Coordinates of C-alpha atoms in Angstrom, one line a residue:
Chain A
X113 CA -84.5 -1.5 63.2
X114 CA -87.5 0.0 61.6
X115 CA -90.2 -2.3 60.5
X116 CA -92.0 -2.6 57.1
X117 CA -93.7 0.7 56.2
X118 CA -96.6 0.9 53.9
X119 CA -98.1 4.2 52.6
X120 CA -100.7 5.4 52.6
X121 CA -102.6 3.5 55.3
X122 CA -106.0 4.3 53.9
X123 CA -107.2 5.3 50.5
X124 CA -110.5 6.0 48.8
X125 CA -110.7 5.9 45.1
X126 CA -113.4 6.0 42.4
X127 CA -114.0 3.2 39.9
X128 CA -111.9 3.6 36.8
X129 CA -109.1 5.5 38.6
X130 CA -105.7 4.1 39.2
X131 CA -103.7 3.8 42.5
X132 CA -100.1 3.4 43.6
X133 CA -99.2 1.9 46.9
X134 CA -95.8 2.0 48.4
X135 CA -93.8 -0.5 50.6
X136 CA -90.5 0.2 52.3
X137 CA -89.0 -3.1 53.5
X138 CA -86.8 -3.6 56.6
X139 CA -83.3 -2.2 56.0
X140 CA -81.2 -4.9 54.3
X141 CA -84.1 -7.0 53.1
X142 CA -84.1 -7.5 49.4
X143 CA -87.4 -9.4 48.9
X144 CA -90.8 -7.8 48.9
X145 CA -94.0 -9.7 48.4
X146 CA -97.5 -8.2 48.0
X147 CA -100.8 -9.7 49.1
X148 CA -104.4 -8.8 48.7
X149 CA -106.7 -9.7 51.7
X150 CA -110.4 -9.7 51.5
X151 CA -112.9 -11.2 53.9
X152 CA -114.0 -13.9 51.5
X153 CA -110.7 -14.9 50.0
X154 CA -108.1 -14.4 52.8
X155 CA -104.5 -13.6 51.9
X156 CA -103.9 -13.9 48.2
X157 CA -100.5 -13.6 46.7
X158 CA -100.0 -10.9 44.1
X159 CA -96.3 -10.8 43.3
X160 CA -92.8 -11.2 44.7
X161 CA -89.8 -9.0 43.9
X162 CA -86.2 -9.7 44.6
X163 CA -83.3 -7.4 43.6
X164 CA -85.6 -5.4 41.3
X165 CA -86.9 -8.4 39.4
X166 CA -90.3 -10.0 39.6
X167 CA -89.7 -13.5 40.7
X168 CA -93.2 -14.8 41.2
X169 CA -96.6 -13.7 40.1
X170 CA -100.1 -14.6 41.5
X171 CA -103.2 -15.1 39.5
X172 CA -104.4 -11.5 39.2
X173 CA -105.3 -9.6 36.0
X174 CA -102.8 -7.4 34.2
X175 CA -104.3 -4.3 35.9
X176 CA -102.2 -5.2 38.9
X177 CA -98.5 -4.4 38.4
X178 CA -95.6 -3.7 40.6
X179 CA -91.9 -2.8 40.6
X180 CA -89.0 -2.7 42.9
X181 CA -86.3 0.0 43.1
X182 CA -82.6 -0.3 43.7
X183 CA -83.1 0.6 47.4
X184 CA -85.6 -2.4 47.6
X185 CA -88.6 -0.2 48.1
X186 CA -91.5 -1.5 46.1
X187 CA -94.6 0.0 44.6
X188 CA -97.7 -1.7 43.3
X189 CA -100.1 -0.1 40.9
X190 CA -103.7 -1.0 40.1
X191 CA -105.2 0.6 37.0
X192 CA -108.9 1.0 36.1
X193 CA -110.1 0.3 39.6
X194 CA -113.1 -1.9 40.1
X195 CA -115.3 -2.2 43.2
X196 CA -114.0 -5.7 43.8
X197 CA -110.5 -4.3 44.3
X198 CA -111.5 -2.9 47.7
X199 CA -109.3 -4.8 50.1
X200 CA -106.4 -4.6 52.5
X201 CA -103.1 -4.7 50.6
X202 CA -100.2 -6.1 52.6
X203 CA -96.5 -6.3 51.8
X204 CA -94.0 -8.5 53.4
X205 CA -90.3 -8.1 53.6
X206 CA -87.7 -10.9 53.7
X207 CA -84.0 -11.0 53.7
X208 CA -84.0 -13.7 51.0
X209 CA -86.2 -14.8 48.1
X210 CA -88.7 -17.5 48.5
X211 CA -90.3 -19.2 51.5
X212 CA -88.3 -17.5 54.2
X213 CA -89.3 -15.6 57.4
X214 CA -91.4 -12.7 56.4
X215 CA -92.2 -9.5 58.2
X216 CA -95.5 -7.8 57.3
X217 CA -96.4 -4.1 57.1
X218 CA -99.7 -2.7 58.5
X219 CA -101.2 -2.7 55.1
X220 CA -103.0 -0.2 53.0
X221 CA -106.8 -0.3 53.2
X222 CA -108.2 0.6 49.7
X223 CA -111.8 1.4 49.2
X224 CA -113.2 1.8 45.7
X225 CA -116.5 3.6 45.4
Chain B
X601 CA -110.5 -27.3 46.9
X602 CA -108.2 -24.8 48.5
X603 CA -104.5 -25.7 48.7
X604 CA -104.4 -24.7 52.3
X605 CA -107.3 -25.5 54.6
X606 CA -107.7 -24.3 58.1
X607 CA -110.2 -25.5 60.8
X608 CA -112.2 -24.3 62.4
X609 CA -113.0 -21.1 60.6
X610 CA -114.3 -19.5 63.8
X611 CA -113.5 -20.4 67.4
X612 CA -114.9 -19.0 70.6
X613 CA -113.2 -20.0 73.9
X614 CA -113.3 -19.1 77.5
X615 CA -110.2 -17.5 79.1
X616 CA -107.9 -20.2 80.3
X617 CA -108.9 -22.9 77.8
X618 CA -106.5 -24.9 75.7
X619 CA -107.0 -24.0 72.0
X620 CA -106.0 -25.9 68.8
X621 CA -106.2 -24.6 65.3
X622 CA -105.5 -27.0 62.4
X623 CA -103.9 -26.5 59.1
X624 CA -103.8 -29.0 56.2
X625 CA -102.2 -28.4 52.9
X626 CA -102.1 -30.2 49.6
X627 CA -99.1 -28.5 48.0
X628 CA -95.5 -28.9 48.7
X629 CA -94.5 -26.3 51.3
X630 CA -90.9 -26.2 52.4
X631 CA -91.6 -24.3 55.6
X632 CA -95.0 -23.5 57.1
X633 CA -95.8 -20.1 58.6
X634 CA -98.2 -19.3 61.3
X635 CA -99.3 -15.6 61.3
X636 CA -101.4 -13.6 63.7
X637 CA -103.6 -10.7 62.7
X638 CA -105.3 -8.5 65.2
X639 CA -108.2 -6.2 64.2
X640 CA -106.7 -3.2 62.4
X641 CA -104.8 -5.3 60.0
X642 CA -101.2 -5.7 61.1
X643 CA -99.8 -9.2 60.7
X644 CA -97.2 -10.7 63.0
X645 CA -95.2 -13.8 62.1
X646 CA -95.5 -16.3 65.0
X647 CA -93.7 -19.3 63.7
X648 CA -91.9 -20.7 60.6
X649 CA -91.3 -24.4 60.9
X650 CA -90.3 -27.2 58.6
X651 CA -90.3 -30.1 61.0
X652 CA -91.2 -31.1 64.6
X653 CA -92.3 -28.5 67.1
X654 CA -91.6 -25.0 68.1
X655 CA -92.7 -23.2 71.3
X656 CA -92.9 -19.5 72.1
X657 CA -94.4 -18.6 75.4
X658 CA -98.0 -20.1 75.5
X659 CA -97.9 -20.8 71.8
X660 CA -96.8 -24.2 70.4
X661 CA -96.7 -25.1 66.7
X662 CA -96.3 -28.6 65.4
X663 CA -95.9 -29.9 61.9
X664 CA -96.1 -33.4 60.2
X665 CA -94.5 -33.0 56.8
X666 CA -95.6 -36.5 55.7
X667 CA -99.2 -35.9 56.5
X668 CA -99.0 -32.2 55.3
X669 CA -100.6 -31.1 58.6
X670 CA -99.8 -28.5 61.2
X671 CA -101.4 -27.4 64.4
X672 CA -101.2 -24.3 66.5
X673 CA -101.9 -24.7 70.2
X674 CA -102.5 -21.9 72.7
X675 CA -102.3 -22.8 76.3
X676 CA -104.1 -20.8 79.0
X677 CA -105.8 -18.7 76.5
X678 CA -106.3 -15.0 77.2
X679 CA -108.6 -12.3 75.6
X680 CA -105.5 -10.7 74.1
X681 CA -105.1 -13.9 72.0
X682 CA -108.3 -12.9 70.1
X683 CA -107.1 -12.5 66.5
X684 CA -107.2 -14.2 63.2
X685 CA -104.6 -17.0 62.8
X686 CA -103.3 -17.7 59.3
X687 CA -101.2 -20.6 58.1
X688 CA -99.4 -21.1 54.8
X689 CA -96.2 -21.2 52.9
X690 CA -94.6 -20.9 49.5
X691 CA -96.8 -17.7 49.0
X692 CA -100.1 -19.7 49.6
X693 CA -102.1 -19.1 52.7
X694 CA -105.3 -20.3 54.2
X695 CA -108.3 -18.1 54.8
X696 CA -107.6 -17.9 58.5
X697 CA -109.2 -18.9 61.8
X698 CA -110.9 -16.2 63.8
X699 CA -110.4 -16.8 67.5
X700 CA -112.3 -15.0 70.2
X701 CA -111.4 -15.5 73.8
X702 CA -114.0 -14.4 76.3
X703 CA -113.0 -13.3 79.8

């Protein structure tokens, strides 16, 4: 069974631009969660999607948004990028919604210059 | 105060030593996860536990739900155990413990 796939792996963007990151969960998994990881803050929850609906949302500004498609693939978008958005963005795939066993992707390393 | 606190933040050990990483939480977590992250970013789920103890190879995780505390133990540590260990649950995680095992 293929694991969680995140694309792209690395990305460099300029302040003010927008970016879209993609996450393909494990086949059959319907829940995708997104996290931002920075050295100072650790893993911080962004949002959780299950069956194309956002079920939970973390404490991030509205510039951060996401969606999930009918095939469970998920995208997250960050608009008007700021230097502080530089981070590793990780998605996790679960069969069920909520606090269940999660499988993480390799992440997308975003650098904003 | 963070809802999930880990200690220590950094840990250096000699190969073969017994290692303990602690995790305390102040929120209701139905099941606690222990994650391992090697340099390069990828995260592996080590354990998910809601009571008692789980063992996988040289790794042991325990949890005390009443005290809201969990520990991760590594027996006979090895340089390949060098990684960041993260605990958490219900979408909230600690900042991680960076473990370095020297040969």
